Amino acid sequence: MFKFLKHTGPKTKILFVAFILVLVPGAVISYLSLQSVRQKADNLRITYNGTVNLVRDKLENEVERLQSNLLNSVIEQPPGSVEADSLEEWISERESENPAFRHLFLSNNERGIITSSLSLAWNDIPGTRPSVNPDAATFFNMAENAEFISKDYPEAIKLYREALASASSSRERALILSRVGRCYIKQRDYRKAIQEYEKIIAPGNNEITIGNVPAQVVALSQIADSYEALGAYEEQYNATIELYELLLDRPWDLANGEYLYYLSSAGEKISKSGVSTNDETPGENNIRDLLTREEKLLEEIRFIRLIDRDILPEIESGIRQGSSSELQSHSISRELNDSIIKLSYFKLPATFQDQQLQVLAYQFDNDYILSNMFPNILASVELGKDVLVGILGTKDSLLYIQNNIPVSEYLVAGDFTGQLSGWKVALFDPGGRSIEQITGKEKLLYLILFAVIIAVMLIGIILMVRTVVHESEISRLKSEFVSNVSHELKTPLALIRMFGETLDSGMVKDDADRRKFYSIIRKESERLTHLINNVLDFSRMDAGVKEYNFRKEDLVETVRSSLETYKYQINDSGFSIESELPGEPVMLKIDRDAISQVLLNLLNNAVKYSDEEKYILVKVWKDSDSAMFSVTDHGMGIKREEIKKIFDKFYRVSTAETGETRGSGLGLTLAQHIVEAHGGRIDVESEVGKGSTFTVSIPLGGN
Ligand code: ADP
């Protein structure tokens, strides 16, 4: 299967297997944990949907309950049974009993729509054509002739005043006064005109109309215009405000455009008057309030007109066709100015027919639902701290949010049905996160955890593999060492024995030869001693029991005497040895024997690893804080990558490069150990084919 591993080393194989052993379960674990995160997101979504459904059901039930409360309150107290002066008042009572609803209205066969505040009371305004009683009529008609045909205004005023004397009702008086005022205006006598109109604005004249416009409205608007003509702007402004308030307080025939005309022109004049709308004048005079009232009123008027023209005919045709059963609520929705108007209604039972009442219609008061009902219900639902409930309207606009905390994206949402259809219940995360973001953190945590586990496992495996490889390398080196050492022992022993026996036999007669044999025996036994010393020292060092005997010595002297001892052997091997030793002593604390052994080992190596150029240079010197000695040869040199290994125990550069040179692989290990025990270090500079320099530096240690 893994053919490519055939030619790789054991280290790579082990690493490969370890990788597989770590990565496969790692991948499985990470897959499973990601899967569990996904599962968690699904579970979260299910839980959230459950909460949404719960909240939605509660809200819908509450809406249903409020609706049946309204129905009961209507059925149990029909208009005739309670003390209410008018249907308007009866509706107003139902509205205050049921604050969740607004725009309650009745449809009356004769009067059309009746609401608590507005009525499209066409019939309420009597006689649309101005008329006076017969006594006054003669003067009135003559006055009109003078005003319109001969345009003799003083004459007209005189005749109107005659007619005024015979006026029989305040309605007639108001009419005639308004004519007098008009003539003054035509004469540009505004002061007098104002005087006449002011007579009309008496409190008793509330119900009076001129034509189909309330007399007070006519009077106030003329007064305001007159003040404007006089340049008396403050008075004009005050009169306009008075007019505006009157219009807002007492809307009249809405089916006719005149009311809206008066209202909007008064509103415009006030807005344009330049008086700051932020001006906090107290009470009803607060212009901002008035303008908002106008806005609301206009909205209500638009609403009622929509119902009157569009919705009511639909409801009535439904009732006529019998498709609307009694006391069952129906819903109708219409679009008005970009918003959806929703209306519910039910057919009133037969008991209401006496009063020609067919239908009761109503709207849910969204403001009440959002600011009163929802908060109360949500307070009763156990939601937990980690979510907020909100209500979304059309196009997901946020209508309500718990605790007014700003939110963005919702987690889940559920549509309302029935009365609240078009709205949604939505859950939000207080921190604005989505479900993915909520679980994302956990996902990231899993991934990091996984990466850490994998990294730790891999590091462990690499360390383990390294140790195993190192151990096996050591054991290989050890067995090599044993064979090396036995060979190293055997050669000198064989020579000593051979020359010893030769001498012993007495066959060597020549003195020179005998001396040569003795010298060989001595040299070989020295080699033997050296080797055995190294091995013994190493085993002491390895066992940690090597002891040093530090004394203040002269390094120059130590090196010189070691050289003396060894010089003979070196020269004998055909080497020329040079030394550069300082004239004065270099004193420092050393173990003299140990340092001699270091030098000996270095010299020994220089001899062993040189072939053609047999040259050795030994130097001793010092600087401010260390004493140094070095051994330089012009031998085979050491490869760069071998340099860091040659100090390892048993390590020997392979024989292919060093030839048949034998050794134990302990010389440099021992040398380094000794130098380090002196607090110093050994450095090597070497170039293959050119030679090497081993430099030992030992700190002077303040001596
Ligand atoms: P040994 O000489 O017994 O093999 P050492 O620990 O003294 O063990 O040396 C380790 C290795 O370092 C040697 O096998 C040899 O290859 C290399 N070496 C040491 N000194 C020299 C030198 N002067 N020139 C070239 N190679 C050297």
XYZ file of C-alpha atoms and ligand atoms in Angstrom:
730
model
C 0.000 0.000 0.000
C 2.583 2.561 1.062
C 5.135 1.663 -1.569
C 6.727 5.062 -1.428
C 7.825 4.294 2.141
C 9.952 1.389 1.016
C 13.020 3.485 0.426
C 12.664 5.814 3.371
C 14.432 5.533 6.692
C 12.838 4.071 9.828
C 12.435 7.557 11.301
C 10.249 8.684 8.373
C 8.225 5.478 8.539
C 7.528 5.869 12.234
C 6.655 9.511 11.746
C 4.339 8.658 8.884
C 2.505 6.012 10.905
C 2.285 8.403 13.851
C 0.839 11.097 11.597
C -1.800 8.697 10.381
C -2.518 7.567 13.944
C -2.990 11.162 15.081
C -4.635 12.660 12.046
C -7.288 10.020 11.429
C -8.796 10.138 14.932
C -8.239 13.913 14.924
C -10.234 14.300 11.746
C -12.981 12.058 13.132
C -13.104 14.020 16.388
C -13.228 17.356 14.613
C -15.931 16.135 12.260
C -17.989 14.885 15.196
C -17.570 18.102 17.158
C -18.507 20.269 14.191
C -21.481 18.020 13.675
C -22.470 18.547 17.300
C -22.160 22.306 16.888
C -24.478 22.120 13.891
C -26.850 19.967 15.888
C -26.750 22.552 18.628
C -27.642 25.327 16.155
C -30.621 23.227 14.993
C -31.706 22.607 18.558
C -31.379 26.292 19.320
C -33.536 27.101 16.320
C -36.174 24.604 17.467
C -36.166 26.052 20.970
C -36.439 29.591 19.652
C -39.286 28.621 17.343
C -41.029 27.064 20.338
C -40.664 30.315 22.235
C -41.938 32.317 19.274
C -44.992 30.068 18.970
C -45.657 30.285 22.678
C -45.485 34.066 22.707
C -47.536 34.349 19.542
C -50.272 32.050 20.853
C -50.459 34.006 24.070
C -50.764 37.296 22.254
C -53.336 35.954 19.826
C -55.382 34.468 22.650
C -55.299 37.757 24.457
C -56.458 39.574 21.339
C -59.300 37.081 20.982
C -60.224 37.574 24.611
C -60.290 41.361 24.268
C -62.428 41.049 21.181
C -65.005 38.894 22.910
C -64.962 41.336 25.848
C -65.860 44.093 23.410
C -68.625 41.996 21.924
C -70.060 41.228 25.334
C -69.935 44.807 26.397
C -71.864 45.746 23.244
C -74.445 42.975 23.469
C -75.060 43.278 27.192
C -75.521 47.019 27.125
C -77.295 47.986 23.915
C -77.695 51.755 23.343
C -81.270 51.891 24.627
C -80.479 50.153 27.928
C -77.930 52.549 29.319
C -78.075 56.174 30.172
C -76.336 57.654 27.246
C -77.527 60.854 25.670
C -76.599 59.874 22.201
C -75.161 57.047 20.174
C -71.912 59.028 20.050
C -71.744 58.939 23.812
C -72.605 55.241 23.906
C -69.731 54.522 21.530
C -67.434 56.679 23.581
C -68.324 54.626 26.682
C -67.576 51.358 24.868
C -64.267 52.795 23.763
C -63.202 53.725 27.255
C -64.259 50.307 28.569
C -62.198 48.589 25.877
C -58.948 50.504 25.541
C -57.482 47.999 23.088
C -59.827 49.275 20.396
C -60.287 52.551 18.639
C -62.375 54.026 15.875
C -65.440 52.202 17.031
C -68.329 53.116 14.805
C -71.875 52.125 14.125
C -73.472 52.112 10.771
C -76.910 53.572 10.900
C -79.321 53.090 8.015
C -80.291 56.748 8.061
C -77.324 58.651 9.409
C -74.522 56.676 7.896
C -71.432 56.353 10.046
C -71.503 57.334 13.693
C -68.297 57.536 15.715
C -67.613 58.859 19.179
C -65.920 61.976 17.930
C -66.904 62.546 14.356
C -70.058 62.195 12.477
C -70.793 62.667 8.838
C -73.885 64.501 9.933
C -75.217 65.810 6.620
C -78.621 66.411 8.091
C -77.458 68.202 11.186
C -77.007 71.510 9.430
C -80.380 72.973 8.670
C -81.287 75.108 5.690
C -78.325 75.580 3.485
C -79.731 78.692 1.783
C -79.671 81.942 3.809
C -83.156 83.141 4.531
C -84.910 85.552 6.909
C -88.467 85.898 8.148
C -90.916 87.793 5.940
C -90.831 90.942 8.143
C -87.142 91.319 7.746
C -87.105 90.013 4.188
C -88.144 93.301 2.518
C -85.236 95.247 3.962
C -82.945 92.266 3.520
C -83.707 92.008 -0.189
C -83.386 95.766 -0.693
C -80.083 95.681 1.131
C -78.843 92.846 -1.110
C -79.793 94.960 -4.164
C -77.883 97.911 -2.799
C -74.882 95.691 -2.004
C -74.695 93.740 -5.220
C -76.370 95.824 -7.928
C -75.874 99.498 -7.098
C -72.850 98.722 -4.947
C -73.960 101.505 -2.561
C -72.486 100.066 0.598
C -73.537 102.774 3.123
C -77.110 102.349 1.834
C -76.821 98.577 2.042
C -75.546 98.814 5.613
C -78.479 101.061 6.531
C -81.010 98.616 4.999
C -79.352 95.566 6.615
C -79.654 97.338 9.974
C -83.372 97.833 9.324
C -83.717 94.139 8.600
C -81.740 93.381 11.777
C -84.380 95.190 13.810
C -87.027 92.760 12.565
C -84.879 89.644 12.870
C -86.663 86.971 14.836
C -83.827 84.545 15.727
C -80.189 84.665 16.583
C -79.549 82.745 13.366
C -81.091 85.585 11.363
C -79.215 88.165 13.390
C -75.936 86.409 12.781
C -76.659 86.237 9.070
C -77.520 89.935 8.819
C -74.548 90.989 10.997
C -72.250 89.074 8.718
C -73.713 90.996 5.730
C -73.087 94.313 7.472
C -69.542 93.268 8.185
C -69.067 92.271 4.570
C -70.225 95.680 3.352
C -67.727 97.377 5.677
C -65.010 95.213 4.260
C -66.041 96.198 0.740
C -65.777 99.806 1.881
C -62.354 98.996 3.285
C -63.572 100.089 6.695
C -62.013 97.122 8.447
C -62.295 98.392 12.008
C -66.059 98.675 11.681
C -66.262 95.297 9.943
C -64.412 93.721 12.864
C -66.857 95.305 15.297
C -69.810 93.750 13.465
C -68.259 90.304 13.220
C -67.321 90.329 16.879
C -71.008 90.602 17.718
C -71.520 87.205 16.088
C -68.965 85.446 18.315
C -71.215 85.395 21.354
C -71.251 82.103 23.307
C -74.971 81.689 22.548
C -74.212 81.476 18.868
C -72.441 78.109 19.067
C -74.978 76.181 17.082
C -75.700 78.839 14.516
C -74.672 78.536 10.913
C -74.486 80.939 8.083
C -75.208 79.021 4.941
C -73.741 75.656 5.882
C -70.796 77.076 7.780
C -70.899 77.774 11.546
C -71.428 81.504 12.088
C -68.479 81.794 14.464
C -66.175 80.319 11.870
C -67.322 82.829 9.282
C -66.909 85.699 11.737
C -63.464 84.721 12.996
C -62.084 84.160 9.546
C -63.341 87.597 8.387
C -61.904 89.238 11.510
C -58.521 87.622 10.850
C -58.588 88.813 7.203
C -59.547 92.333 8.260
C -56.697 92.538 10.740
C -54.393 91.381 8.003
C -55.687 94.164 5.711
C -55.019 96.626 8.536
C -51.503 95.298 8.958
C -52.315 94.365 12.569
C -50.545 91.061 12.431
C -50.602 90.219 16.082
C -54.381 90.585 16.208
C -54.635 88.638 12.966
C -52.556 85.846 14.465
C -54.669 85.707 17.631
C -57.883 85.580 15.644
C -56.489 82.806 13.438
C -55.507 80.767 16.476
C -58.985 81.204 17.894
C -60.480 80.122 14.593
C -58.163 77.145 14.353
C -59.047 75.928 17.836
C -62.713 76.312 17.084
C -62.337 74.285 13.912
C -60.474 71.548 15.725
C -62.990 71.478 18.569
C -66.057 71.378 16.426
C -65.653 69.744 13.074
C -68.801 69.878 11.068
C -70.107 68.398 7.860
C -67.150 66.370 6.695
C -68.823 65.231 3.521
C -68.533 68.755 2.292
C -65.187 70.306 1.435
C -65.689 73.600 3.248
C -64.624 72.409 6.661
C -61.369 71.019 5.365
C -60.766 74.221 3.423
C -61.135 76.368 6.558
C -59.033 73.980 8.611
C -56.142 73.751 6.221
C -56.003 77.467 5.446
C -56.023 78.341 9.162
C -53.358 75.722 9.826
C -51.204 77.055 7.003
C -51.475 80.652 8.206
C -50.378 79.608 11.670
C -47.452 77.587 10.410
C -46.396 80.493 8.188
C -46.840 83.141 10.836
C -43.242 82.596 11.797
C -44.014 81.998 15.446
C -41.704 79.277 16.599
C -43.536 76.023 17.099
C -41.202 75.292 19.958
C -42.587 78.255 21.813
C -43.974 76.798 24.979
C -47.021 78.935 25.470
C -49.192 77.300 28.050
C -52.318 75.226 27.550
C -54.428 75.131 24.431
C -52.440 77.904 22.851
C -49.526 75.652 22.329
C -49.322 75.761 18.566
C -47.448 72.544 18.220
C -50.267 70.762 20.015
C -52.795 72.342 17.714
C -50.912 71.301 14.614
C -50.661 67.725 15.843
C -54.343 67.776 16.593
C -54.984 68.868 13.035
C -52.850 66.042 11.738
C -54.718 63.492 13.841
C -58.046 64.919 12.903
C -57.189 64.839 9.223
C -56.078 61.255 9.576
C -59.359 60.426 11.243
C -61.265 62.254 8.544
C -59.418 60.375 5.826
C -60.177 57.175 7.662
C -63.855 57.901 7.999
C -64.116 58.978 4.368
C -62.436 55.730 3.305
C -64.893 53.769 5.376
C -67.797 55.747 4.119
C -66.947 55.467 0.462
C -65.304 52.107 0.237
C -65.570 49.837 3.238
C -69.120 50.415 4.402
C -70.672 49.535 1.019
C -68.727 46.262 1.107
C -69.866 45.467 4.643
C -73.442 46.311 3.793
C -73.495 44.240 0.658
C -72.066 41.354 2.692
C -74.865 41.726 5.161
C -77.481 41.989 2.448
C -76.240 38.795 0.862
C -76.379 37.146 4.264
C -72.738 36.154 4.216
C -72.065 37.839 7.552
C -73.448 35.936 10.457
C -74.395 37.739 13.643
C -71.815 38.393 16.346
C -69.018 36.959 14.385
C -66.087 39.172 13.652
C -64.938 39.769 10.098
C -61.877 41.601 8.887
C -61.337 43.921 5.983
C -58.086 45.560 5.005
C -57.401 48.456 2.677
C -54.323 50.317 1.632
C -54.285 54.009 2.485
C -51.265 56.227 1.911
C -48.781 53.343 1.907
C -50.160 51.841 5.083
C -52.606 49.034 5.546
C -55.844 49.898 7.292
C -57.356 46.920 9.016
C -60.891 46.987 10.216
C -63.001 44.390 11.955
C -66.759 44.404 12.232
C -69.658 42.275 13.260
C -73.296 42.315 12.441
C -75.386 43.512 15.344
C -78.193 41.268 16.590
C -81.856 41.979 15.902
C -82.237 43.963 19.166
C -80.282 46.763 17.556
C -82.542 46.947 14.501
C -85.041 49.254 16.292
C -82.449 51.955 16.159
C -81.586 51.180 12.550
C -78.139 49.934 13.686
C -76.643 47.234 11.540
C -72.969 46.951 12.135
C -70.412 47.727 14.788
C -66.943 48.127 13.391
C -63.619 48.764 15.168
C -59.902 48.808 14.837
C -57.324 47.410 17.185
C -55.418 50.206 18.798
C -51.906 49.213 17.771
C -50.331 51.653 20.181
C -52.251 50.125 23.052
C -51.412 46.604 21.962
C -47.728 47.413 21.615
C -47.240 49.574 24.644
C -49.655 47.935 27.074
C -50.811 44.488 26.195
C -47.571 42.993 24.848
C -45.317 44.139 27.673
C -47.765 42.695 30.214
C -48.000 39.377 28.462
C -44.268 39.138 27.852
C -43.677 39.799 31.530
C -45.717 36.669 32.276
C -43.763 34.415 29.880
C -40.547 32.813 31.108
C -38.125 33.688 28.314
C -34.692 33.360 29.800
C -32.053 36.029 29.804
C -30.457 35.272 26.480
C -33.241 36.427 24.171
C -35.406 39.480 23.628
C -38.844 39.430 22.058
C -39.809 41.986 19.464
C -42.747 42.626 17.185
C -42.161 43.303 13.509
C -44.618 45.113 11.264
C -44.745 45.345 7.498
C -41.359 44.982 5.793
C -39.943 43.729 9.083
C -40.005 47.188 10.633
C -39.462 46.953 14.361
C -42.646 47.997 16.169
C -41.768 46.868 19.644
C -38.716 45.518 21.385
C -38.460 44.302 24.938
C -36.637 46.641 27.315
C -36.064 49.026 24.386
C -32.683 47.469 23.706
C -31.460 48.291 20.182
C -31.315 45.168 17.998
C -30.571 44.337 14.398
C -30.975 40.903 12.803
C -33.579 38.624 14.355
C -32.884 34.998 15.278
C -36.243 33.515 14.300
C -39.669 34.984 13.607
C -43.215 33.683 13.365
C -46.169 35.238 11.530
C -49.311 36.229 13.354
C -52.592 35.042 11.995
C -56.060 36.510 12.422
C -56.383 40.019 13.778
C -52.661 40.625 13.950
C -51.801 39.117 10.558
C -49.049 41.051 8.826
C -47.117 41.259 12.057
C -44.460 38.890 13.323
C -43.145 37.813 16.679
C -39.357 37.831 16.504
C -36.625 36.767 18.883
C -33.431 38.752 19.128
C -30.075 38.150 20.687
C -29.272 41.024 23.046
C -25.799 41.208 21.513
C -27.213 41.314 17.966
C -25.752 37.937 16.974
C -27.330 35.402 14.619
C -27.678 31.708 15.519
C -24.572 30.973 13.460
C -22.659 33.600 15.359
C -23.867 32.259 18.703
C -22.667 28.758 17.911
C -19.683 30.070 15.928
C -17.809 30.822 19.106
C -18.180 27.236 20.212
C -17.100 26.057 16.783
C -13.977 28.172 16.984
C -13.302 26.844 20.474
C -13.584 23.268 19.211
C -11.262 24.004 16.316
C -8.666 25.638 18.552
C -8.927 22.789 21.053
C -8.550 20.307 18.261
C -5.549 22.124 16.821
C -3.928 22.263 20.257
C -4.527 18.549 20.860
C -3.097 17.647 17.475
C -0.091 19.906 18.033
C 0.593 18.436 21.472
C 0.239 14.886 20.151
C 2.538 15.602 17.246
C 5.170 17.209 19.433
C 4.978 14.202 21.765
C 5.362 11.798 18.895
C 8.263 13.708 17.372
C 10.055 13.779 20.714
C 9.395 10.098 21.202
C 10.635 9.224 17.733
C 13.727 11.325 18.270
C 14.473 9.555 21.526
C 13.939 6.147 19.991
C 16.174 6.983 17.030
C 18.809 8.448 19.340
C 18.745 5.371 21.576
C 19.150 3.038 18.648
C 22.004 5.180 17.311
C 23.705 5.020 20.730
C 23.342 1.273 20.906
C 24.781 0.966 17.409
C 27.691 3.201 18.406
C 28.206 1.184 21.578
C 28.581 -2.087 19.734
C 30.936 -0.382 17.295
C 32.831 0.940 20.298
C 33.265 -2.507 21.758
C 34.705 -3.841 18.523
C 36.909 -0.757 18.145
C 38.252 -1.000 21.672
C 38.936 -4.729 21.462
C 40.853 -4.141 18.266
C 42.740 -1.227 19.870
C 43.657 -3.524 22.765
C 44.547 -6.452 20.619
C 47.075 -4.720 18.339
C 49.468 -3.384 21.010
C 49.114 -6.553 23.071
C 50.035 -8.696 20.072
C 53.058 -6.499 19.291
C 54.241 -6.449 22.922
C 53.901 -10.173 23.120
C 55.675 -10.808 19.828
C 58.683 -8.549 20.592
C 58.765 -9.735 24.203
C 58.979 -13.363 23.089
C 61.638 -12.531 20.481
C 63.772 -10.825 23.076
C 63.149 -13.552 25.577
C 64.396 -16.222 23.194
C 67.827 -14.450 23.184
C 67.969 -14.679 19.433
C 68.422 -10.927 18.933
C 72.113 -10.324 19.300
C 72.399 -6.858 17.821
C 72.112 -4.118 20.452
C 70.540 -1.674 18.063
C 67.819 -4.145 17.190
C 67.204 -4.950 20.835
C 66.808 -1.241 21.647
C 64.388 -0.882 18.793
C 62.331 -3.806 20.125
C 62.304 -2.383 23.637
C 61.218 0.960 22.263
C 58.356 -0.671 20.375
C 57.227 -2.490 23.504
C 57.355 0.790 25.490
C 55.450 2.724 22.806
C 52.774 0.068 22.530
C 52.342 -0.171 26.259
C 52.035 3.653 26.402
C 49.330 3.456 23.758
C 47.643 0.780 25.804
C 47.839 2.896 28.943
C 46.454 5.871 27.086
C 43.551 3.855 25.751
C 42.749 2.275 29.098
C 42.969 5.685 30.804
C 40.491 7.079 28.315
C 38.061 4.202 28.787
C 38.314 4.334 32.586
C 37.955 8.091 32.667
C 34.996 7.911 30.389
C 33.223 5.330 32.525
C 33.844 7.484 35.618
C 32.609 10.514 33.792
C 29.566 8.701 32.443
C 28.714 7.466 35.934
C 29.209 10.984 37.234
C 31.977 10.043 39.662
C 34.975 11.593 37.927
C 36.758 13.840 40.363
C 39.063 16.734 39.600
C 41.906 18.013 41.586
C 42.067 21.733 40.883
C 45.239 23.545 41.810
C 46.911 26.687 40.769
C 49.276 25.649 38.001
C 51.212 27.169 35.155
C 49.463 26.206 31.936
C 52.620 26.847 29.898
C 54.538 24.437 32.054
C 51.776 21.809 31.901
C 51.648 21.957 28.095
C 55.436 21.935 27.785
C 55.924 18.855 29.969
C 53.123 16.942 28.186
C 54.751 17.799 24.864
C 58.102 16.569 26.199
C 56.579 13.229 27.145
C 54.781 12.804 23.881
C 57.316 14.453 21.578
C 59.340 11.332 21.089
C 56.321 9.357 19.934
C 55.185 12.112 17.596
C 58.585 12.611 16.018
C 58.836 8.897 15.693
C 55.681 8.870 13.586
C 57.407 11.262 11.187
C 55.713 14.506 12.392
C 57.405 17.826 12.789
C 55.998 19.552 15.826
C 56.155 23.274 16.450
C 55.214 25.102 19.599
C 54.538 28.758 20.391
C 54.674 29.116 24.149
C 54.812 32.445 26.025
C 57.968 33.252 28.025
C 56.131 33.978 31.264
C 53.872 31.537 33.110
C 50.098 31.580 32.705
C 48.759 30.733 36.148
C 45.253 29.415 36.707
C 43.398 26.751 38.635
C 43.407 23.486 36.716
C 43.593 19.746 37.173
C 47.006 19.270 35.661
C 46.600 15.587 34.752
C 43.198 16.149 33.187
C 44.435 19.055 31.075
C 47.422 16.924 29.972
C 44.940 14.272 28.949
C 42.986 16.782 26.854
C 46.198 17.893 25.109
C 47.221 14.288 24.614
C 43.902 13.368 23.069
C 44.067 16.349 20.709
C 47.666 15.511 19.711
C 46.728 11.878 19.280
C 43.898 12.853 16.932
C 46.205 15.211 14.996
C 48.544 12.296 14.426
C 45.781 9.852 13.594
C 43.944 12.059 11.143
C 46.873 13.427 9.136
C 48.278 11.598 6.161
C 50.639 13.385 3.735
C 51.528 16.572 5.562
C 52.691 15.553 8.983
C 52.691 18.873 10.794
C 51.516 19.858 14.276
C 51.509 23.290 15.896
C 50.802 23.749 19.604
C 50.136 27.262 20.961
C 49.494 28.705 24.412
C 48.349 32.308 25.006
C 45.979 34.346 27.084
C 43.792 37.403 26.923
C 42.184 39.504 29.637
C 39.873 36.783 30.939
C 40.893 33.397 29.479
C 43.900 31.219 28.955
C 43.982 29.313 25.676
C 45.881 26.499 24.044
C 45.364 25.076 20.568
C 46.473 22.110 18.472
C 46.659 22.619 14.710
C 47.270 19.942 12.116
C 47.384 19.905 8.317
C 45.481 16.677 8.098
C 42.263 15.529 6.457
C 39.967 18.039 8.219
C 36.367 17.536 9.280
C 33.204 18.148 7.307
C 31.054 21.006 8.544
C 28.063 18.750 9.309
C 30.256 16.324 11.287
C 31.751 18.991 13.513
C 28.804 19.158 15.903
C 28.699 15.374 16.246
C 32.369 14.572 16.889
C 32.018 15.469 20.581
C 29.186 12.934 21.068
C 30.088 9.837 22.986
C 31.231 6.887 20.850
C 30.827 9.006 17.747
C 33.386 8.397 15.014
C 33.399 9.732 11.506
C 32.773 6.758 9.237
C 35.871 4.796 8.216
C 35.279 5.536 4.525
C 36.612 9.020 5.283
C 39.119 8.334 8.052
C 40.611 5.264 6.408
C 41.567 2.392 8.633
C 42.365 4.655 11.566
C 41.107 3.021 14.698
C 39.784 4.729 17.769
C 37.264 4.490 20.567
C 35.154 7.589 19.762
C 35.778 8.768 23.324
C 38.776 11.096 22.981
C 36.895 14.322 22.174
C 33.956 13.459 24.449
C 36.367 13.199 27.331
C 38.280 16.309 26.309
C 35.084 18.330 26.166
C 33.918 17.029 29.526
C 37.184 17.953 31.171
C 37.300 21.424 29.627
C 33.693 22.088 30.654
C 34.495 20.947 34.187
C 37.055 23.792 34.145
C 34.317 26.175 33.056
C 35.845 26.463 29.583
C 35.060 25.384 26.042
C 36.549 23.680 22.977
C 36.157 25.225 19.540
C 36.980 23.611 16.228
C 37.966 25.277 12.982
C 38.443 22.828 10.198
C 38.527 22.577 6.439
C 38.392 19.262 4.649
C 41.791 18.435 3.104
C 43.536 21.363 4.776
C 43.547 20.583 8.442
C 41.964 21.414 11.775
C 42.584 23.586 14.799
C 41.127 22.618 18.172
C 41.196 25.528 20.606
C 40.635 25.086 24.339
C 39.873 28.191 26.374
C 39.662 28.198 30.161
C 38.573 31.241 32.142
C 41.225 32.737 34.368
C 38.597 33.092 37.068
C 40.181 36.220 38.555
C 43.437 34.416 39.410
P 38.456 8.570 17.939
O 39.571 9.423 17.472
O 38.834 7.549 18.915
O 37.653 8.006 16.790
P 37.463 11.044 19.019
O 36.339 11.350 19.928
O 38.803 11.484 19.427
O 37.409 9.506 18.726
O 37.198 11.718 17.648
C 35.944 11.602 17.050
C 36.046 11.757 15.542
O 36.455 13.090 15.233
C 37.075 10.894 14.928
O 36.533 9.680 14.536
C 37.547 11.679 13.714
O 36.849 11.348 12.569
C 37.243 13.117 14.073
N 38.481 13.876 14.400
C 38.952 14.158 15.638
N 40.067 14.919 15.563
C 40.326 15.101 14.249
C 41.346 15.807 13.528
N 42.361 16.442 14.128
N 41.289 15.798 12.143
C 40.269 15.161 11.507
N 39.298 14.499 12.144
C 39.294 14.461 13.507
